[in-house]
Short mmCIF file of C-alpha atoms and ligand atoms in Angstrom, two decimals:
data_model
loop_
_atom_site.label_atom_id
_atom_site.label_comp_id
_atom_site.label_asym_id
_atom_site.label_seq_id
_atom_site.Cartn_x
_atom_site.Cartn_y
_atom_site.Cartn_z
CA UNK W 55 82.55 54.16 148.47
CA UNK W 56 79.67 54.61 145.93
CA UNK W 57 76.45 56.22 146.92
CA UNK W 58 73.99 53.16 145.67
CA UNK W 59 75.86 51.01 148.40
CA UNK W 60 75.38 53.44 151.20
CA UNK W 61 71.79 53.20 150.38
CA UNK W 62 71.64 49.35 150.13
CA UNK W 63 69.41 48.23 153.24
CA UNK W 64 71.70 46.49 155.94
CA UNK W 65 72.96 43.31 156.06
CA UNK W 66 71.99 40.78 158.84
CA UNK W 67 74.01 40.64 162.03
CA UNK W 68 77.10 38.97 161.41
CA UNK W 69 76.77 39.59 157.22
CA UNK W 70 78.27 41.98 155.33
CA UNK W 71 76.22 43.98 152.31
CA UNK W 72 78.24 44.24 149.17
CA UNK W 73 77.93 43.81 145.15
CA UNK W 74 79.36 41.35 142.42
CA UNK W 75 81.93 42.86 140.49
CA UNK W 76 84.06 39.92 139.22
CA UNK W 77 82.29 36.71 138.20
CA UNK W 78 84.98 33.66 137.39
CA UNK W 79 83.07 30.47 136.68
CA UNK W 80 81.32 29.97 140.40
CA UNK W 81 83.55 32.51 142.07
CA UNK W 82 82.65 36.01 142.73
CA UNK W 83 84.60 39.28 143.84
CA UNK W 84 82.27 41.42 145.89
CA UNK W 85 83.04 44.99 146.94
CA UNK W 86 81.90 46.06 150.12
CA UNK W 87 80.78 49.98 150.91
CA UNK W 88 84.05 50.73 151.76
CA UNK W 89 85.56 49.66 149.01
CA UNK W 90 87.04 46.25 150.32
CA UNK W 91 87.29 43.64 147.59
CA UNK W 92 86.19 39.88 149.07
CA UNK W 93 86.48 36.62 147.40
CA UNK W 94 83.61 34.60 147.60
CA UNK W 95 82.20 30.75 147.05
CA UNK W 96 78.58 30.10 146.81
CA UNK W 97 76.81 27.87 149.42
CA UNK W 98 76.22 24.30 147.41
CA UNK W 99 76.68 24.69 143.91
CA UNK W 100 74.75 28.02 143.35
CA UNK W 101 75.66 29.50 140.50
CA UNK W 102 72.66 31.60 139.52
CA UNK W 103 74.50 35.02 140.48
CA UNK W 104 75.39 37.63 138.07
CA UNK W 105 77.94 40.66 137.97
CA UNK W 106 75.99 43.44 139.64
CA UNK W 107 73.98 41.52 141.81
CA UNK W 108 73.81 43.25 145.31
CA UNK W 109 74.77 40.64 148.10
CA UNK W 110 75.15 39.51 151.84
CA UNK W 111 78.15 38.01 152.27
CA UNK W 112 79.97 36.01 155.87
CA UNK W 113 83.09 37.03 155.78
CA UNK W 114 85.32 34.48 156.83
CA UNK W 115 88.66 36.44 157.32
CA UNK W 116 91.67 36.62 155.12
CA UNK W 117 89.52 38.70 152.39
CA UNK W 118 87.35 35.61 151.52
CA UNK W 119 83.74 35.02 151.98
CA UNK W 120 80.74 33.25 151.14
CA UNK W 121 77.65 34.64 149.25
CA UNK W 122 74.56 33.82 151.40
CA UNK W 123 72.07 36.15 150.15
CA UNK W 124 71.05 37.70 146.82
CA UNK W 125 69.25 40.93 146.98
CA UNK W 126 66.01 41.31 144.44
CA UNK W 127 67.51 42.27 140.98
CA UNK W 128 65.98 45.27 139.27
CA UNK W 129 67.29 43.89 135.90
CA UNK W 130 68.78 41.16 134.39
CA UNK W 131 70.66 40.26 131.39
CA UNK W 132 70.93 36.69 130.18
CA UNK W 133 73.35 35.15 127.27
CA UNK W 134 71.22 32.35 126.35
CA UNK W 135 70.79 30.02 123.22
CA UNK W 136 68.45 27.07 123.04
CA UNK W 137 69.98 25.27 125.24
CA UNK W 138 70.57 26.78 127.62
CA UNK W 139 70.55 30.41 130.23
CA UNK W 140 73.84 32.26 131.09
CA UNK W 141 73.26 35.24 133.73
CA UNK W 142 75.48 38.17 132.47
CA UNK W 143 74.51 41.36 134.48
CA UNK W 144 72.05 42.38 137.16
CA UNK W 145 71.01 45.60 137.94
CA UNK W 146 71.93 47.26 134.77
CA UNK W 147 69.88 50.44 133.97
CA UNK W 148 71.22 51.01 130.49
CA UNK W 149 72.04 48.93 127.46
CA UNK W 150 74.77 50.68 125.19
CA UNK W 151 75.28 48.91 121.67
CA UNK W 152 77.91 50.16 119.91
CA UNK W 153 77.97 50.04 116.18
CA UNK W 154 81.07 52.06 113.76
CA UNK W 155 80.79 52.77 109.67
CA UNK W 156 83.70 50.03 109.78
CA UNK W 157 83.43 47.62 110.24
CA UNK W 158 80.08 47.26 108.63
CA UNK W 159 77.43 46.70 111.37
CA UNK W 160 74.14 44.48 111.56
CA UNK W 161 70.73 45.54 111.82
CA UNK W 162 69.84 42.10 112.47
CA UNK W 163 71.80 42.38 116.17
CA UNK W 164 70.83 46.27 116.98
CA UNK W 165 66.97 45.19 116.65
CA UNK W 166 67.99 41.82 118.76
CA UNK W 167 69.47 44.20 121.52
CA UNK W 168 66.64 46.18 121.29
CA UNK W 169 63.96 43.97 121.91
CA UNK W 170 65.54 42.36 124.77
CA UNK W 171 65.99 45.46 126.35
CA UNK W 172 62.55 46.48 125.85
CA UNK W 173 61.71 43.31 127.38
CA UNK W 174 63.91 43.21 130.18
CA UNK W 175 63.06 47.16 130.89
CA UNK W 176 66.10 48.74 130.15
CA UNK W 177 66.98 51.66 128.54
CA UNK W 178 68.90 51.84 125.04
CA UNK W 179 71.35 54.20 123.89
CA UNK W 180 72.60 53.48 120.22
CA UNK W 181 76.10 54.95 120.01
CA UNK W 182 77.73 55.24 116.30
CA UNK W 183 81.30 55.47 117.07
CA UNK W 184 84.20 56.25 114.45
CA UNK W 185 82.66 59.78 113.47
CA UNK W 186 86.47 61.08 112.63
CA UNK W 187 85.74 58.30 109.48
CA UNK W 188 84.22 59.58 106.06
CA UNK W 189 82.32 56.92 106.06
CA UNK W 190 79.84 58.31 109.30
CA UNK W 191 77.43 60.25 107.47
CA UNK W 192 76.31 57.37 105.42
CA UNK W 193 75.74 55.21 108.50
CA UNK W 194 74.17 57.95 110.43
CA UNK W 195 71.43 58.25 107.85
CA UNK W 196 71.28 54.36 107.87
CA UNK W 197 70.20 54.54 111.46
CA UNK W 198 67.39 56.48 110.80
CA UNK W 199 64.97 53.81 111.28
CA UNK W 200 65.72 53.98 114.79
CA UNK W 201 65.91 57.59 115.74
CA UNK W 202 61.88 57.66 114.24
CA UNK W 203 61.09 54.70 116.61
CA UNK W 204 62.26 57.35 119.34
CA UNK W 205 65.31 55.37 120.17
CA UNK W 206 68.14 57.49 120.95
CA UNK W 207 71.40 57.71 118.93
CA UNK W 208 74.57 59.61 119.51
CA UNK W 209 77.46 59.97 117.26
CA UNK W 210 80.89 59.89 119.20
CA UNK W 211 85.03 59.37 117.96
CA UNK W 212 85.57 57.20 121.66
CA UNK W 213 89.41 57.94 120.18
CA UNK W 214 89.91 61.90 120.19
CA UNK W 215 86.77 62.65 122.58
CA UNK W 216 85.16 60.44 124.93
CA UNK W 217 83.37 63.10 127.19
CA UNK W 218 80.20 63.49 125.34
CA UNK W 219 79.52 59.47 126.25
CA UNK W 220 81.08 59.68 129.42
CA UNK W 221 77.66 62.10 130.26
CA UNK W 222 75.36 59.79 128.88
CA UNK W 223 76.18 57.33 131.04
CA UNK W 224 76.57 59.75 134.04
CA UNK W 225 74.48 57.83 137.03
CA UNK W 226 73.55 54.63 135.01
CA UNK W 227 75.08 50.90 135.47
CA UNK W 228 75.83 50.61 131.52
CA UNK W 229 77.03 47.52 130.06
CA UNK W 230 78.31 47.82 126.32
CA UNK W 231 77.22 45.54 123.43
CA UNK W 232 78.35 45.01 119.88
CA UNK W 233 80.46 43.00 117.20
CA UNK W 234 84.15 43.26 117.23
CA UNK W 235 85.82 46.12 116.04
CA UNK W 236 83.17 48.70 117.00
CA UNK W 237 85.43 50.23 119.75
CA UNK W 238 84.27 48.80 122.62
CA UNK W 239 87.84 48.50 124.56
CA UNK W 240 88.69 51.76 123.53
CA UNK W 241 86.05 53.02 125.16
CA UNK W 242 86.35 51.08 128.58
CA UNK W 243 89.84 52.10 128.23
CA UNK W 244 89.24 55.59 128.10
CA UNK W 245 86.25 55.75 130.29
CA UNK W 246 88.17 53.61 133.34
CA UNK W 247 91.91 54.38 132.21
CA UNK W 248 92.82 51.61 135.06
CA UNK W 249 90.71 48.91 133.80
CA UNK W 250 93.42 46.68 131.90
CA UNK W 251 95.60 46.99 135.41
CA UNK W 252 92.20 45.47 137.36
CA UNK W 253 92.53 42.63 134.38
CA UNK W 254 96.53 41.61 135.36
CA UNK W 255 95.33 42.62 139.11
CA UNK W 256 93.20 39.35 138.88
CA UNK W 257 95.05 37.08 136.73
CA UNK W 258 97.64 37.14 140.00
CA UNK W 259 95.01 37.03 142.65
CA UNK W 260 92.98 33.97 141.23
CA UNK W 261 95.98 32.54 139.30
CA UNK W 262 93.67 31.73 136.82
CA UNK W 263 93.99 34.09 133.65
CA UNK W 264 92.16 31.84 131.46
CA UNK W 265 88.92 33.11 133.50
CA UNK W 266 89.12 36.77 133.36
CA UNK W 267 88.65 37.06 129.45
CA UNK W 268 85.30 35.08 129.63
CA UNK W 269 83.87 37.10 133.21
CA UNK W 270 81.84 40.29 133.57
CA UNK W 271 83.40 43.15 135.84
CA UNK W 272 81.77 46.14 136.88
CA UNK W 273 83.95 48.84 137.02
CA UNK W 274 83.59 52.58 138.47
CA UNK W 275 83.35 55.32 136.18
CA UNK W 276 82.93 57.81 139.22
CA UNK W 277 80.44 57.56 142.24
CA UNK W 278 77.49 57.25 140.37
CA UNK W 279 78.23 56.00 137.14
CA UNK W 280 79.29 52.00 136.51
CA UNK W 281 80.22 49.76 133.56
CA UNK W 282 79.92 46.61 133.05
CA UNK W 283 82.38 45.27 130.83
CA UNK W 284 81.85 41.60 129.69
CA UNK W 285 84.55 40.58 126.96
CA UNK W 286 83.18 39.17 123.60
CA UNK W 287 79.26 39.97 124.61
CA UNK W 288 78.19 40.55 120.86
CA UNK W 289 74.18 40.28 122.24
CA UNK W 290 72.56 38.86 124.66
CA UNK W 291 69.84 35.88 124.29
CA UNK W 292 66.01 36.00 123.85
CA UNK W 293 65.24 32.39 124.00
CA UNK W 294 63.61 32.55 126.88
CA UNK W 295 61.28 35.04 125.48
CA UNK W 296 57.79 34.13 124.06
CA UNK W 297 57.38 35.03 120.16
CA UNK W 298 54.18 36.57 121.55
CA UNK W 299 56.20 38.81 123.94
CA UNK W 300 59.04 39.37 121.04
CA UNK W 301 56.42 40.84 119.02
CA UNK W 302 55.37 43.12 121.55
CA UNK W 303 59.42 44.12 122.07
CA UNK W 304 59.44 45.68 118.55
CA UNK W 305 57.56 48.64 119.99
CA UNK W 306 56.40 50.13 116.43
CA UNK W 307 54.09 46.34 116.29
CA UNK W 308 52.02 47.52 119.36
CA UNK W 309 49.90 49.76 116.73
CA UNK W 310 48.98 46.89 115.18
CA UNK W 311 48.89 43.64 117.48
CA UNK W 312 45.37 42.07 117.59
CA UNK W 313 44.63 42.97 114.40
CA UNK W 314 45.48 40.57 112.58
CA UNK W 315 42.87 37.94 111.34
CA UNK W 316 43.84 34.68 113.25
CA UNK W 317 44.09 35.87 117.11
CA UNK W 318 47.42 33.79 116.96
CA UNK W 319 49.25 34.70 113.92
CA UNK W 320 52.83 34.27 113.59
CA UNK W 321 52.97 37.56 110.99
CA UNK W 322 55.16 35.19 108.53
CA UNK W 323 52.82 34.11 106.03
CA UNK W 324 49.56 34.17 107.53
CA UNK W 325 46.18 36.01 105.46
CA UNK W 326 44.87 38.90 106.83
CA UNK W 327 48.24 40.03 108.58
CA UNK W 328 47.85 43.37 110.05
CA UNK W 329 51.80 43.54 110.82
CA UNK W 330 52.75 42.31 107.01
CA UNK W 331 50.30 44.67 105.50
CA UNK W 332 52.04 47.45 107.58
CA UNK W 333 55.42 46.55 106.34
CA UNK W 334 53.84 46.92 102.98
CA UNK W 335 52.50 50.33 103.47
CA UNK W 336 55.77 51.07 104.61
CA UNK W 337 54.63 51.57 108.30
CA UNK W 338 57.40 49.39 109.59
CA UNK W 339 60.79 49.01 108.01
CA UNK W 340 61.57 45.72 106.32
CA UNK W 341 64.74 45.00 108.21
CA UNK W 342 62.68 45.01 111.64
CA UNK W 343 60.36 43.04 110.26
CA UNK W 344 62.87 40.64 109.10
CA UNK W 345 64.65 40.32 112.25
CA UNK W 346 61.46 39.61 114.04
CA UNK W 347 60.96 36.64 111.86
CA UNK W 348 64.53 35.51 112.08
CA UNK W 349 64.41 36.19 116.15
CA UNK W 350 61.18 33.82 116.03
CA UNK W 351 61.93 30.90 113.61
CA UNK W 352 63.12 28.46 115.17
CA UNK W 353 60.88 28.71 118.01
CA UNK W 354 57.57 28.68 116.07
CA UNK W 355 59.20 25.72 113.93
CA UNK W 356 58.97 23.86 117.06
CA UNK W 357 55.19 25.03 117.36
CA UNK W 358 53.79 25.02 113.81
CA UNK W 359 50.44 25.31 113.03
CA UNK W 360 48.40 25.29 109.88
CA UNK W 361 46.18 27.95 108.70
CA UNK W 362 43.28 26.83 106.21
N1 GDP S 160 88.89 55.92 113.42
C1 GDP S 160 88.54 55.52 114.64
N2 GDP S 160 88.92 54.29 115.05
C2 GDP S 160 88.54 53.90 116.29
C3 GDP S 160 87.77 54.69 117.14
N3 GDP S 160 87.55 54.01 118.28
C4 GDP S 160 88.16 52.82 118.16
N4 GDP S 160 88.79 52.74 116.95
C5 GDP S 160 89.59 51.63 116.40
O1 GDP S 160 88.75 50.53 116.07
C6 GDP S 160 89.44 49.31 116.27
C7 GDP S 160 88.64 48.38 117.17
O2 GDP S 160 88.56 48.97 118.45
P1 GDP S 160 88.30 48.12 119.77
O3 GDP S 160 88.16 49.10 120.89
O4 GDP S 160 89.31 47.05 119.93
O5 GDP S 160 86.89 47.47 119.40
P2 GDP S 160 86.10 46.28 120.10
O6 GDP S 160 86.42 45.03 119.34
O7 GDP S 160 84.66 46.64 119.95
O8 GDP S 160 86.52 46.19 121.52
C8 GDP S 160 90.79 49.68 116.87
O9 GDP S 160 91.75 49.70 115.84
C9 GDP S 160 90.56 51.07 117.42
O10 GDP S 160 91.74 51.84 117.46
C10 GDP S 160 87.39 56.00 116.66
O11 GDP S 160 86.69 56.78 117.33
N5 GDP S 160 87.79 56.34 115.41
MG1 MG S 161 87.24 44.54 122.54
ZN1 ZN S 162 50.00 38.89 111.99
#
């Protein structure tokens, strides 16, 4: 049906090559190239598979099936807190965090999104929605900070027009991001008018409602461009990120990394701190910094040292 799946290499004899588009707990819908739509159960109790992933899959008649093989991801996007990992979406190409004048947005979770996408290789696209609102301009020129790290940022009403996104994502696998009230379901709505009839479709098929709210789905824009829609994802997790490798996600730091006077400063309150002179010169913004240090603390808490 969609010209990534044609290209996916074959599936053994006697397996059928598809991709997760449902995820419910330890059950996964998988599409096959034509377009079929299989319910499938892990072998054991397997439940390291994310929406996106590109399968083999036995089918075992009756439109169910078991997932037997995981394809290599190119991507992958975790929840995760300290405790522990939760596998959102594979294979995504593009991160979209959506922020609107109102409500107010966090800086704190766009540089948090940013830094895990630098991490995990994907591309950002910072979308200010809501520009019908007076109130735009004023957060447009609050996202400058952003747009001079070379980050791009669009301005889009997802109510009146939602074209100028809809091209932007045009042959990505996109997953949105952002607090509530940013207009995230208006623009899945708009973008996949059918997507709150695949929502009912699977309440009846799993008889299990409760699940869809918490599971990812990837949906079909058109044949090359795919959205992965994962209710209530405000961010995603970097605690399974180094502080070392966090630092190196806030791509203006590079300049300055292995500068600073102890070879394994935390740039909190260390002398000699080539990243908290920077900030001082005004060479990196003080909300980036901050949410480097807030991304890191509890972390290097565990790990403290003592510089004298
Ligand atoms: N003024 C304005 N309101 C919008 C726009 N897009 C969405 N909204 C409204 O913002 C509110 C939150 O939208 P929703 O899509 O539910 O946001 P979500 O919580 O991020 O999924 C709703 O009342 C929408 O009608 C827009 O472009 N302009
Ligand atoms: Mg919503
Ligand atoms: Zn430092």
């Amino acid at each position: 049906m969609t010209d990534h799946k044609t290209r996916a290499p074959a599936a053994p004899s006697g397996q059928l090559a598809g991709q997760v588009v449902a995820s419910f707990g330890r059950r996964y819908r998988v599409e096959l190239a034509d377009g079929t739509l299989i319910e499938c159960a892990t072998r054991g109790k397997r439940s390291d598979i994310a929406c996106g992933d590109r399968v083999n899959i036995q089918h075992s008649g009756d439109n169910s099936g078991v997932i037997e093989v995981v394809l290599p991801r190119t991507t992958l996007l975790y929840r995760s807190d300290a405790h522990k990992q939760k596998l959102i979406a594979a294979n995504v190409t593009q991160v979209v965090i959506v922020i609107a004048p109102v409500p107010s947005f966090y800086d704190d979770l766009i540089n948090r999104c940013l830094a895990a996408c630098e991490h995990g290789g994907i591309a950002p696209l910072i979308v200010l929605n809501k520009n019908d609102l007076p109130q735009f301009a004023a957060a447009w020129d609050a996202l400058a900070v952003y747009r001079s790290l070379g980050y791009r940022v669009e301005g889009i009403c997802a109510k009146q027009d939602i074209a100028p996104l809809g091209a932007l994502l045009e042959g990505h696998t996109s997953v949105l991001v952002g607090q509530s009230g940013m207009g995230k379901s208006t623009v899945v709505n708009k973008l996949v008018p059918d997507a709150m009839m695949a929502v009912a479709e699977t309440s009846v098929a799993l008889d299990s409602g409760k699940h869809t709210t918490t599971g990812a789905r990837l949906l079909h824009i058109n044949a090359s461009s795919h959205l992965i829609d994962s209710p209530g994802l405000q961010s995603f997790g970097l605690h399974h990120i180094s502080a070392e490798d966090i630092a190196h996600a806030f791509i203006e730091f590079r300049t300055w990394l292995g500068q600073c006077r102890f070879r394994d400063c935390t740039h909190r309150t260390e002398p000699g701190c080539a990243i908290t002179h920077a900030a001082a010169a005004g060479k990196i913004a003080a909300t980036r910094l901050a949410s480097y240090r807030t991304l890191t603390e509890d972390r290097l808490r565990a790990q403290a040292r003592r510089y004298d």
